[in-house]
Tab-separated table of C-alpha atoms in Angstrom:
chain	number	residue	atom	x	y	z
I	127	MET	CA	-22.648	84.491	23.264
I	128	ARG	CA	-24.122	88.089	24.797
I	129	LEU	CA	-20.218	88.518	26.144
I	130	ARG	CA	-18.974	88.256	22.244
I	131	MET	CA	-21.494	90.634	21.217
I	132	TYR	CA	-20.549	93.997	24.313
I	133	GLY	CA	-19.049	96.722	22.276
I	134	THR	CA	-20.592	96.494	18.876
I	135	PRO	CA	-23.304	99.165	17.569
I	136	VAL	CA	-26.149	99.733	20.274
I	137	SER	CA	-29.607	98.674	18.003
I	138	ALA	CA	-32.111	101.560	16.341
I	139	ASP	CA	-34.575	100.259	20.084
I	140	GLU	CA	-32.213	100.335	21.987
I	141	GLY	CA	-30.583	103.482	20.905
I	142	GLY	CA	-33.846	104.716	20.786
I	143	TYR	CA	-34.953	104.004	24.263
I	144	LEU	CA	-32.105	105.546	25.787
I	145	ALA	CA	-32.525	109.373	23.379
I	146	ILE	CA	-35.856	108.758	25.230
I	147	ALA	CA	-35.129	108.178	28.175
I	148	ARG	CA	-32.408	110.778	29.022
I	149	ALA	CA	-34.887	113.801	27.204
I	150	TRP	CA	-37.197	112.648	30.301
I	151	SER	CA	-34.571	113.093	32.883
I	152	HIS	CA	-33.776	116.503	31.310
I	153	GLY	CA	-36.713	117.647	31.235
I	154	ARG	CA	-39.574	116.492	28.844
I	155	VAL	CA	-42.485	116.110	29.295
I	156	LEU	CA	-43.164	111.747	27.705
I	157	TYR	CA	-45.558	111.115	25.155
I	158	ARG	CA	-45.563	114.647	24.029
I	159	ASP	CA	-42.042	116.314	23.613
I	160	VAL	CA	-40.204	112.220	23.086
I	161	TRP	CA	-42.818	110.073	22.048
I	162	VAL	CA	-42.925	106.297	21.522
I	163	ASP	CA	-45.449	103.355	21.799
I	164	ARG	CA	-43.517	101.701	24.660
I	165	PRO	CA	-45.440	101.638	28.597
I	166	GLN	CA	-43.386	103.585	30.564
I	167	GLY	CA	-41.993	101.015	32.408
I	168	LEU	CA	-39.426	100.206	29.895
I	169	LEU	CA	-38.230	104.068	29.525
I	170	LEU	CA	-37.379	104.246	33.957
I	171	LEU	CA	-35.555	101.360	33.518
I	172	PHE	CA	-33.051	102.754	31.011
I	173	ARG	CA	-33.231	106.006	32.766
I	174	PHE	CA	-32.446	104.595	36.132
I	175	TRP	CA	-30.002	102.272	34.549
I	176	ASP	CA	-28.285	105.534	32.610
I	177	TRP	CA	-28.203	107.378	36.132
I	178	VAL	CA	-26.636	103.361	37.849
I	179	SER	CA	-23.418	103.428	34.651
I	180	GLY	CA	-22.511	107.095	34.793
I	181	GLY	CA	-23.986	107.582	31.198
I	182	SER	CA	-22.760	105.409	29.334
I	183	THR	CA	-24.190	103.462	26.211
I	184	ALA	CA	-22.454	101.222	25.365
I	185	SER	CA	-23.310	98.860	29.125
I	186	ILE	CA	-27.061	98.705	27.875
I	187	ARG	CA	-25.132	95.747	26.394
I	188	ILE	CA	-24.844	94.612	30.321
I	189	MET	CA	-27.677	95.467	30.983
I	190	ALA	CA	-29.335	93.444	28.454
I	191	MET	CA	-26.863	89.944	30.219
I	192	ILE	CA	-28.877	90.798	33.029
I	193	PHE	CA	-32.316	90.327	32.390
I	194	GLY	CA	-30.749	87.195	29.753
I	195	VAL	CA	-29.396	85.827	33.181
I	196	VAL	CA	-32.729	86.951	34.901
I	197	LEU	CA	-34.618	84.930	31.572
I	198	VAL	CA	-32.290	81.239	32.338
I	199	VAL	CA	-33.029	81.503	35.810
I	200	ALA	CA	-36.479	82.277	35.502
I	201	THR	CA	-37.174	79.921	33.116
I	202	THR	CA	-34.907	76.889	34.329
I	203	LEU	CA	-36.912	77.464	38.383
I	204	VAL	CA	-40.043	77.093	36.739
I	205	VAL	CA	-39.524	73.015	34.757
I	206	ARG	CA	-37.481	72.755	38.050
I	207	GLU	CA	-40.609	73.494	40.276
I	208	LEU	CA	-43.151	71.556	37.536
I	209	VAL	CA	-40.927	68.674	36.047
I	210	GLY	CA	-37.990	67.708	38.145
I	211	ALA	CA	-33.919	69.028	38.276
I	212	THR	CA	-33.507	66.312	35.102
I	213	ALA	CA	-35.602	68.645	32.723
I	214	ALA	CA	-34.477	72.112	34.164
I	215	GLN	CA	-31.003	70.842	33.024
I	216	TRP	CA	-31.671	70.267	29.679
I	217	THR	CA	-33.415	73.206	29.914
I	218	ALA	CA	-30.825	76.117	31.248
I	219	VAL	CA	-28.281	74.232	28.368
I	220	VAL	CA	-31.063	74.552	25.778
I	221	CYS	CA	-32.765	77.769	26.989
I	222	GLY	CA	-29.380	79.344	28.388
I	223	ILE	CA	-28.054	79.379	24.069
I	224	VAL	CA	-31.013	79.921	22.222
I	225	SER	CA	-32.440	83.382	24.105
I	226	ALA	CA	-29.300	84.896	23.233
I	227	ALA	CA	-29.146	83.997	19.595
I	228	PRO	CA	-27.786	86.827	18.303
I	229	VAL	CA	-29.865	86.198	14.841
I	230	LEU	CA	-32.445	86.629	16.627
I	231	GLU	CA	-30.906	89.859	18.569
I	232	GLY	CA	-30.488	88.403	21.654
I	233	HIS	CA	-28.292	89.648	22.697
I	234	THR	CA	-29.715	93.461	22.441
I	235	ALA	CA	-31.917	94.764	25.225
I	236	ASN	CA	-35.453	95.035	23.728
I	237	GLY	CA	-38.630	94.939	24.797
I	238	GLU	CA	-38.980	91.682	24.074
I	239	LEU	CA	-36.353	89.933	26.032
I	240	LEU	CA	-36.486	92.135	29.230
I	241	SER	CA	-40.488	92.002	29.359
I	242	GLY	CA	-39.598	88.086	28.522
I	243	ALA	CA	-37.791	87.608	31.282
I	244	VAL	CA	-39.222	88.955	33.767
I	245	SER	CA	-43.002	87.276	32.397
I	246	ALA	CA	-41.004	84.769	32.984
I	247	ALA	CA	-39.843	85.581	36.717
I	248	ALA	CA	-43.500	86.000	37.627
I	249	ILE	CA	-44.618	82.643	35.903
I	250	ALA	CA	-41.374	81.335	38.740
I	251	VAL	CA	-42.990	82.799	41.223
I	252	ALA	CA	-46.352	81.318	41.312
I	253	ALA	CA	-44.102	77.570	40.558
I	254	LEU	CA	-43.226	78.451	42.745
I	255	ALA	CA	-45.790	79.197	45.525
I	256	ASP	CA	-47.826	76.265	44.200
I	257	SER	CA	-45.266	73.113	45.104
I	258	LYS	CA	-43.694	74.926	48.346
I	259	GLN	CA	-47.323	76.228	49.831
I	260	HIS	CA	-47.002	78.670	50.379
I	261	SER	CA	-48.841	81.714	51.555
I	262	PHE	CA	-50.929	83.747	48.469
I	263	ARG	CA	-48.498	86.722	49.078
I	264	TRP	CA	-45.857	85.083	46.873
I	265	TYR	CA	-48.810	84.497	44.498
I	266	ALA	CA	-49.211	88.667	44.937
I	267	ALA	CA	-45.894	88.702	44.492
I	268	SER	CA	-46.357	86.379	41.086
I	269	GLY	CA	-48.675	89.252	38.967
I	270	ALA	CA	-46.897	91.931	40.733
I	271	VAL	CA	-43.828	90.453	38.771
I	272	ALA	CA	-46.483	90.362	36.205
I	273	GLY	CA	-47.973	93.640	35.818
I	274	LEU	CA	-43.548	94.603	35.801
I	275	ALA	CA	-43.353	92.506	32.687
I	276	LEU	CA	-46.200	94.722	31.413
I	277	SER	CA	-45.292	97.726	32.369
I	278	LEU	CA	-41.544	96.957	29.972
I	279	LYS	CA	-44.055	95.857	27.303
I	280	GLN	CA	-47.800	95.332	26.133
I	281	SER	CA	-46.521	91.574	24.849
I	282	GLY	CA	-45.557	90.528	28.676
I	283	PHE	CA	-48.556	89.207	29.430
I	284	ASP	CA	-47.979	85.438	27.884
I	285	GLY	CA	-46.727	85.003	31.945
I	286	ILE	CA	-49.585	86.165	33.687
I	287	LEU	CA	-52.091	84.287	30.853
I	288	ALA	CA	-50.612	81.508	31.768
I	289	VAL	CA	-51.067	81.592	35.366
I	290	LEU	CA	-54.489	82.756	35.639
I	291	GLY	CA	-55.860	79.921	33.057
I	292	TRP	CA	-54.154	77.069	34.985
I	293	LEU	CA	-56.004	77.947	37.865
I	294	ALA	CA	-58.914	78.381	35.574
I	295	LEU	CA	-58.538	75.056	35.015
I	296	VAL	CA	-57.879	74.209	38.636
I	297	VAL	CA	-61.185	75.521	39.080
I	298	LEU	CA	-63.885	74.890	35.964
I	299	LEU	CA	-62.328	71.183	36.637
I	300	MET	CA	-60.902	70.551	41.017
I	301	PRO	CA	-63.233	71.179	42.716
I	302	ALA	CA	-61.690	69.327	45.637
I	303	ARG	CA	-59.270	71.927	45.242
I	304	ARG	CA	-61.924	75.636	44.321
I	305	ARG	CA	-61.687	77.728	47.533
I	306	PHE	CA	-57.628	77.511	47.518
I	307	ALA	CA	-57.684	78.522	42.902
I	308	LEU	CA	-60.617	81.125	43.273
I	309	ARG	CA	-58.026	83.016	45.878
I	310	ALA	CA	-54.987	81.894	44.073
I	311	PHE	CA	-56.534	83.659	41.433
I	312	GLY	CA	-58.098	87.226	43.260
I	313	ALA	CA	-54.261	86.954	44.563
I	314	VAL	CA	-52.508	87.256	41.281
I	315	LEU	CA	-55.531	89.514	39.918
I	316	GLY	CA	-54.926	92.218	42.535
I	317	GLY	CA	-50.715	92.696	42.913
I	318	LEU	CA	-51.046	92.340	38.286
I	319	VAL	CA	-53.483	95.925	39.815
I	320	LEU	CA	-51.587	97.068	41.286
I	321	VAL	CA	-48.871	97.381	39.050
I	322	VAL	CA	-50.815	98.628	36.684
I	323	GLY	CA	-52.811	100.631	38.271
I	324	ALA	CA	-50.086	103.060	39.423
I	325	MET	CA	-48.551	103.379	35.877
I	326	ALA	CA	-52.879	103.709	34.575
I	327	LEU	CA	-51.834	106.749	38.112
I	328	GLN	CA	-49.227	108.333	36.555
I	329	ALA	CA	-50.460	108.502	33.018
I	330	ALA	CA	-53.802	109.452	34.755
I	331	LEU	CA	-51.614	112.996	36.235
I	332	THR	CA	-49.692	113.914	33.207
I	333	SER	CA	-52.381	113.501	30.465
I	334	TRP	CA	-54.198	109.968	30.216
I	335	SER	CA	-55.228	110.169	26.268
I	336	ARG	CA	-51.469	110.620	25.468
I	337	TRP	CA	-50.723	107.475	27.239
I	338	TRP	CA	-53.076	105.905	25.638
I	339	SER	CA	-52.097	107.215	22.596
I	340	ALA	CA	-49.376	105.523	22.316
I	341	VAL	CA	-49.576	102.250	24.452
I	342	ALA	CA	-52.712	101.295	23.101
I	343	GLY	CA	-54.638	103.532	19.959
I	344	TYR	CA	-51.509	103.367	17.772
I	345	ARG	CA	-50.937	100.068	17.682
I	346	LEU	CA	-54.202	99.089	17.533
I	347	SER	CA	-54.575	101.273	14.722
I	348	THR	CA	-50.547	100.948	12.311
I	349	GLN	CA	-49.262	98.256	13.468
I	350	SER	CA	-51.001	94.569	15.371
I	351	ALA	CA	-51.950	91.210	13.589
I	352	VAL	CA	-55.561	93.106	12.487
I	353	SER	CA	-53.664	96.150	11.134
I	354	ALA	CA	-51.797	96.768	8.512
I	355	ALA	CA	-49.730	93.609	9.663
I	356	GLN	CA	-45.840	93.340	8.486
I	357	TRP	CA	-46.537	89.945	7.487
I	358	ILE	CA	-43.429	90.267	4.576
I	359	ASN	CA	-40.969	89.993	7.729
I	360	LEU	CA	-43.055	86.880	8.920
I	361	ARG	CA	-41.251	85.040	6.223
I	362	ILE	CA	-37.715	87.115	5.924
I	363	THR	CA	-37.917	86.932	9.285
I	364	ALA	CA	-38.679	83.101	9.908
I	365	PRO	CA	-36.046	81.050	8.715
I	366	TYR	CA	-34.161	82.916	11.212
I	367	ALA	CA	-36.555	81.804	13.620
I	368	VAL	CA	-36.458	77.868	12.601
I	369	ALA	CA	-32.579	78.093	12.611
I	370	VAL	CA	-32.482	78.909	16.531
I	371	LEU	CA	-36.037	77.433	17.519
I	372	GLY	CA	-36.920	74.595	15.151
I	373	ALA	CA	-34.754	71.343	16.960
I	374	CYS	CA	-36.198	72.784	20.264
I	375	THR	CA	-39.715	73.326	19.037
I	376	LEU	CA	-39.475	69.262	17.872
I	377	LEU	CA	-38.740	68.276	20.630
I	378	GLY	CA	-41.280	70.278	22.321
I	379	ALA	CA	-43.907	68.729	20.978
I	380	LEU	CA	-42.724	65.144	22.242
I	381	GLY	CA	-42.866	67.717	25.419
I	382	VAL	CA	-46.631	68.347	25.441
I	383	ILE	CA	-46.799	64.526	25.145
I	384	THR	CA	-45.263	63.704	28.192
I	385	ILE	CA	-47.437	66.580	29.558
I	386	ALA	CA	-49.877	65.320	28.573
I	387	ALA	CA	-49.800	61.817	29.740
I	388	ASP	CA	-48.923	62.724	33.016
I	389	VAL	CA	-52.506	63.795	33.049
I	390	LYS	CA	-53.941	60.622	32.219
I	391	LYS	CA	-52.067	59.102	34.974
I	392	SER	CA	-53.174	61.234	37.357
I	393	ARG	CA	-56.234	60.766	39.728
I	394	ARG	CA	-55.901	63.020	42.435
I	395	ARG	CA	-55.424	66.072	40.527
I	396	ALA	CA	-57.163	66.815	37.032
I	397	VAL	CA	-54.421	69.778	36.210
I	398	PRO	CA	-51.477	69.742	37.263
I	399	PRO	CA	-49.347	72.929	37.548
I	400	SER	CA	-47.390	70.871	34.577
I	401	ILE	CA	-49.881	71.964	32.147
I	402	MET	CA	-48.628	75.146	32.635
I	403	LEU	CA	-46.040	74.844	30.391
I	404	VAL	CA	-47.921	74.295	27.966
I	405	LEU	CA	-50.193	77.423	28.247
I	406	TRP	CA	-47.414	79.593	28.516
I	407	SER	CA	-46.036	78.262	25.223
I	408	VAL	CA	-50.105	78.578	23.830
I	409	THR	CA	-49.263	81.763	26.128
I	410	ALA	CA	-46.441	83.376	24.347
I	411	SER	CA	-47.304	82.551	20.806
I	412	LEU	CA	-50.365	84.023	21.096
I	413	ALA	CA	-47.822	87.925	22.555
I	414	PHE	CA	-45.768	86.832	18.748
I	415	LEU	CA	-48.952	87.354	16.701
I	416	VAL	CA	-50.791	91.044	18.450
I	417	GLY	CA	-46.852	92.059	17.725
I	418	GLY	CA	-47.628	93.048	13.597
I	419	GLY	CA	-43.785	93.589	13.101
I	420	TYR	CA	-42.391	90.128	13.287
I	421	TRP	CA	-39.175	91.597	13.034
I	422	ARG	CA	-35.855	89.130	14.248
I	423	HIS	CA	-36.601	89.899	17.786
I	424	TYR	CA	-40.497	88.820	17.745
I	425	TRP	CA	-38.828	85.493	18.263
I	426	LEU	CA	-37.607	85.987	21.485
I	427	LEU	CA	-40.940	85.594	22.610
I	428	LEU	CA	-40.959	81.980	22.064
I	429	ALA	CA	-37.622	81.429	22.749
I	430	ALA	CA	-38.057	80.579	26.740
I	431	PRO	CA	-41.627	78.823	26.592
I	432	ALA	CA	-40.176	76.667	23.400
I	433	SER	CA	-36.640	76.098	26.328
I	434	ALA	CA	-38.703	74.541	28.965
I	435	LEU	CA	-41.181	72.082	27.070
I	436	ALA	CA	-37.874	70.788	25.293
I	437	GLY	CA	-36.723	70.533	28.583
I	438	VAL	CA	-39.092	68.492	28.988
I	439	GLY	CA	-38.823	66.319	25.787
I	440	ILE	CA	-35.404	65.307	26.239
I	441	ALA	CA	-36.131	64.277	29.645
I	442	ARG	CA	-37.739	61.587	28.972
I	443	LEU	CA	-35.219	60.980	26.645
I	444	GLY	CA	-32.646	59.534	29.226
I	445	ARG	CA	-29.775	58.052	28.321
I	446	PHE	CA	-30.166	59.799	25.139
I	447	GLY	CA	-30.770	63.438	26.498
I	448	ALA	CA	-27.225	65.091	26.263
I	449	ALA	CA	-26.572	64.024	22.646
I	450	ALA	CA	-30.795	65.248	21.782
I	451	THR	CA	-29.235	68.290	23.894
I	452	LEU	CA	-26.685	68.517	21.466
I	453	ILE	CA	-29.219	67.987	18.179
I	454	THR	CA	-31.117	70.802	19.164
I	455	VAL	CA	-29.093	73.497	20.410
I	456	ALA	CA	-25.963	73.120	16.971
I	457	PRO	CA	-27.248	74.696	14.040
I	458	CYS	CA	-28.142	77.941	17.454
I	459	LEU	CA	-24.520	76.950	17.195
I	460	PHE	CA	-22.898	76.867	13.981
I	461	ILE	CA	-24.823	80.676	12.880
I	462	SER	CA	-24.044	82.267	16.182
I	463	ILE	CA	-20.095	81.591	15.123
I	464	TRP	CA	-20.262	82.730	11.543
I	465	VAL	CA	-22.633	85.740	13.176
I	466	PHE	CA	-19.314	86.389	16.698
I	467	ALA	CA	-16.409	85.595	13.181
I	468	GLY	CA	-17.197	88.907	11.259
I	469	ASN	CA	-14.832	92.116	11.852
I	470	PRO	CA	-16.153	95.440	13.662
I	471	ALA	CA	-17.825	96.105	10.842
I	472	THR	CA	-19.942	93.121	9.640
I	473	ILE	CA	-20.342	91.688	13.502
I	474	THR	CA	-23.980	93.784	13.227
I	475	ILE	CA	-24.828	93.594	9.682
I	476	ARG	CA	-24.413	89.712	10.297
I	477	ALA	CA	-26.067	90.111	13.270
I	478	ALA	CA	-29.051	91.325	11.442
I	479	SER	CA	-28.969	92.026	8.989
I	480	ASP	CA	-29.084	95.932	9.577
I	481	LYS	CA	-26.453	98.195	7.151
I	482	ARG	CA	-27.297	101.534	9.888
I	483	SER	CA	-25.678	99.879	13.029
I	484	PRO	CA	-21.917	100.340	12.104
I	485	ILE	CA	-23.013	104.075	10.602
I	486	ASP	CA	-24.410	105.173	13.595
I	487	GLU	CA	-21.245	105.429	15.170
I	488	ARG	CA	-19.261	107.985	12.775
I	489	VAL	CA	-22.142	110.017	12.218
I	490	ALA	CA	-21.957	110.768	16.490
I	491	GLN	CA	-18.693	111.179	16.347
I	492	TRP	CA	-18.808	113.266	13.292
I	493	TYR	CA	-21.547	114.927	15.250
I	494	LEU	CA	-19.466	114.826	17.889
I	495	SER	CA	-15.923	116.426	16.818
I	496	ARG	CA	-17.881	118.870	15.985
I	497	ARG	CA	-20.858	121.112	17.829
I	498	VAL	CA	-20.490	124.192	20.090
I	499	PRO	CA	-23.269	124.403	22.026
I	500	GLY	CA	-26.689	124.776	21.448
I	501	GLU	CA	-26.442	122.822	18.615
I	502	ASN	CA	-27.995	120.230	17.665
I	503	LEU	CA	-28.421	116.891	15.241
I	504	PHE	CA	-32.089	115.751	13.558
I	505	VAL	CA	-31.091	111.994	11.520
I	506	LEU	CA	-34.118	112.597	8.531
I	507	CYS	CA	-36.296	110.199	8.973
I	508	ALA	CA	-34.867	107.961	11.032
I	509	SER	CA	-31.946	106.305	13.146
I	510	SER	CA	-32.177	106.259	16.684
I	511	ALA	CA	-29.273	105.284	17.994
I	512	VAL	CA	-27.473	108.197	16.690
I	513	TYR	CA	-28.738	110.292	19.426
I	514	ALA	CA	-28.587	107.850	22.183
I	515	ASP	CA	-24.410	107.741	21.046
I	516	ALA	CA	-23.685	111.706	20.305
I	517	HIS	CA	-26.030	112.181	24.203
I	518	GLN	CA	-28.655	114.333	21.922
I	519	ASP	CA	-31.848	114.317	22.867
I	520	PRO	CA	-33.945	114.303	19.419
I	521	GLY	CA	-35.620	118.003	19.033
I	522	TYR	CA	-38.888	115.804	17.048
I	523	PRO	CA	-40.679	113.392	19.162
I	524	TYR	CA	-41.537	110.558	16.821
I	525	LEU	CA	-37.998	108.690	15.798
I	526	TRP	CA	-38.979	104.671	14.059
I	527	TYR	CA	-40.391	105.529	10.674
I	528	THR	CA	-42.883	104.010	11.410
I	529	GLU	CA	-44.247	106.783	13.586
I	530	VAL	CA	-42.785	109.250	11.520
I	531	ILE	CA	-45.490	108.349	8.699
I	532	ASP	CA	-47.662	107.058	11.115
I	533	ALA	CA	-48.431	109.373	14.446
I	534	PRO	CA	-50.417	111.577	14.145
I	535	GLN	CA	-49.466	115.108	13.332
I	536	SER	CA	-46.356	113.875	12.903
I	537	GLN	CA	-45.189	114.876	9.157
I	538	ASN	CA	-46.992	118.696	10.921
I	539	ARG	CA	-44.359	118.341	13.540
I	540	LEU	CA	-41.733	117.307	11.460
I	541	VAL	CA	-41.749	120.565	8.770
I	542	ALA	CA	-42.789	123.058	11.453
I	543	TYR	CA	-39.818	121.987	13.179
I	544	LEU	CA	-37.346	122.324	10.566
I	545	ASP	CA	-39.049	124.797	9.041
I	546	ASP	CA	-38.436	126.970	12.159
I	547	PRO	CA	-35.785	129.414	12.757
I	548	THR	CA	-35.587	129.280	16.737
I	549	ARG	CA	-36.398	124.567	16.964
I	550	ALA	CA	-34.136	123.892	13.897
I	551	PRO	CA	-31.072	121.618	14.318
I	552	GLU	CA	-27.873	123.099	12.782
I	553	TYR	CA	-27.167	119.612	11.298
I	554	ILE	CA	-29.273	116.999	9.482
I	555	ALA	CA	-27.939	113.467	8.645
I	556	GLN	CA	-30.351	112.432	5.838
I	557	TYR	CA	-31.108	108.361	6.280
I	558	GLN	CA	-34.452	108.307	3.956
I	559	GLY	CA	-35.060	110.609	1.426
I	560	ALA	CA	-36.864	113.315	1.992
I	561	SER	CA	-39.926	111.977	-0.004
I	562	ALA	CA	-39.519	109.060	2.205
I	563	CYS	CA	-39.954	111.284	4.399
I	564	ASP	CA	-42.863	113.467	3.148
I	565	ARG	CA	-45.020	112.800	0.489
I	566	SER	CA	-46.038	116.528	0.262
I	567	GLY	CA	-42.561	116.720	-0.604
I	568	ARG	CA	-42.202	119.872	2.493
I	569	VAL	CA	-39.762	118.896	4.383
I	570	ALA	CA	-37.426	119.100	0.608
I	571	ARG	CA	-38.265	122.216	-0.168
I	572	ILE	CA	-36.856	123.242	3.742
I	573	LEU	CA	-34.094	120.838	2.863
I	574	HIS	CA	-33.198	122.339	-0.325
I	575	ALA	CA	-33.564	125.646	-0.048
I	576	ASP	CA	-32.543	126.504	4.823
I	577	TYR	CA	-29.225	123.347	4.094
I	578	ARG	CA	-26.185	123.065	2.270
I	579	ARG	CA	-24.589	119.189	2.024
I	580	ILE	CA	-20.765	119.019	3.287
I	581	THR	CA	-20.374	115.940	3.065
I	582	ALA	CA	-21.336	111.911	3.136
I	583	ILE	CA	-20.723	109.072	5.476
I	584	GLY	CA	-21.593	105.663	3.850
I	585	PHE	CA	-24.823	106.104	2.594
I	586	VAL	CA	-25.512	108.937	5.486
I	587	THR	CA	-25.865	112.748	3.946
I	588	LEU	CA	-24.460	115.680	5.954
I	589	PHE	CA	-26.242	119.208	5.940
I	590	GLU	CA	-25.228	121.664	7.478
I	591	ARG	CA	-27.103	124.403	7.590
I	592	SER	CA	-27.596	127.350	5.369
I	593	GLN	CA	-27.604	130.234	6.620
I	594	PRO	CA	-27.729	131.597	10.985
I	595	ALA	CA	-30.763	131.356	12.558
I	596	GLU	CA	-31.116	135.283	13.334
I	597	ALA	CA	-31.347	135.365	9.381
I	598	LEU	CA	-34.453	133.442	8.730
I	599	LEU	CA	-36.411	135.219	11.485
I	600	GLY	CA	-38.503	137.238	10.351
I	601	ARG	CA	-38.879	135.441	6.437
I	602	PRO	CA	-41.680	135.045	4.154
I	603	SER	CA	-43.697	131.381	5.660
C-alpha cells in the first residue's frame, strides 16, 4: 500500500523536515536560522537519511516504509508476547493495512508514524523482557527506545506511559512482585533519562531557551488541547478515521472484554502484562488529544493500539476470525483503492485533500530551470515541500503557515527578510495572499514596490525582484 504511493509529491511535513535538516547540515543554526516545533531527534533522522540516500527527496518514502514495517512488527510482537500467537497473526494483518491507509497519510514520513513505530518498539522490548524473564537491561533498553520516540515527536510518550503504568499497577496490587516491579520501573526510567538527557544537554550547549520554546512553549501557547485547539479539523478528519479505524475499534472493545475476563480469572497474577494493551490505547488517545491540530496523520497514533486490541478480539471469535478480519479492514481497503485509482495529478489530492502537493513540484522545477548561483526562492507564506523539491535552503526560518502567523517575532522577521537588499529572495512563489501572511500590509507594499509578476503555475503566482540588489542598497526604509 505504501509502495503504490512512492513517487507521489512529498507532503508539507516531509518536505519541511527535510529542508530544515539540509539547512542544518549546511551550517544553519537549528531553532534560530531554521525553526520547527519538533525535537532535534527528528531532524537528525532526516539529516542522516538525506546523507544515506545521497540527497534523494523521493527516497523519504522508503524511510516511511521502513518505519511502517517497524510499527507492524513491533505491534505484532507485543501481542504475541502478552496474549498469544493467534491474536498476533490477526494483529499483523489489521495493523499492516490500517496503518498504511493513504487517507490518514500512512504512506508519509510524518512524526506520528515515525515516533509511533519507535514507541511501539519500546513496548515490544518491555514485553519481551517480561515474557522471557530477561535481565533489567532489557527494561532499560525499553526506556531508551521510548526516549528515541520522544526525540522524534512530543506525542511519543504513549509507549513509555503504558509500560510504566503496568509496572505501577504491579507495585500497588502484587506484593509478591513489588520489588521486581520497582527495579524494572527504575530501569525503564534510567533508559529514558539517558536519551532525554542527551537531548537536553545538546540544547543547553546551544540555546536552552530557543529549544524549550520550540519543543514545549510554542505548542502549549499556540496549538494544543488547552490552547487554540483546531476542533474544526477534528470534525473534518474524523470521518476518514471512522472509515479506517471504526470497525477496528469495535473489535478492540471485544479485546478489552477478553483481557478483563482474563484478569478476573487470574489469581496468582492479578495484573497480567496484557493490561499494557489497554493502557496503550488510553495513552495513545491522550497523545492524540493533547496535540491540538487533529490533522489526518494524527489518527495514526491510534492505529497500532487499536489493531492490537482488535487482534485480541478477533482471536476470541475462533473460526470466525478470518471473516471478522476481512470485515475489519474492508472499509480501509475500499477507500484506499479509490485513492490508488487516481492519476498522478489527483492521487495525492484524494489522499490528503491538499491541492498544493502537485503544484509544489512544478514550482520547484520552474525555479530550478531559471536560477543561477547565488539566487534563492521564498514561498509566501508557506508550502514547505517546495524547498525540499528545489534543494533550496530557506532564507526565512518559519516554513508552516501557523508559525508564520504565531511564532515569536515571525512577522517582524518576515518583513526584515524581504526588505533587506542583501538577503531578499530573487523569486517569490505566492501561495497565500500577502495580507494573509502579514496583516500590517508591510509585506504587500514590499511585494508591490520591489517585485514584478512574471507567471503563474496553477493558483501560485511567481514574482521576480524587479531591481537588482545594488539598486536597492541605500534606499530610504
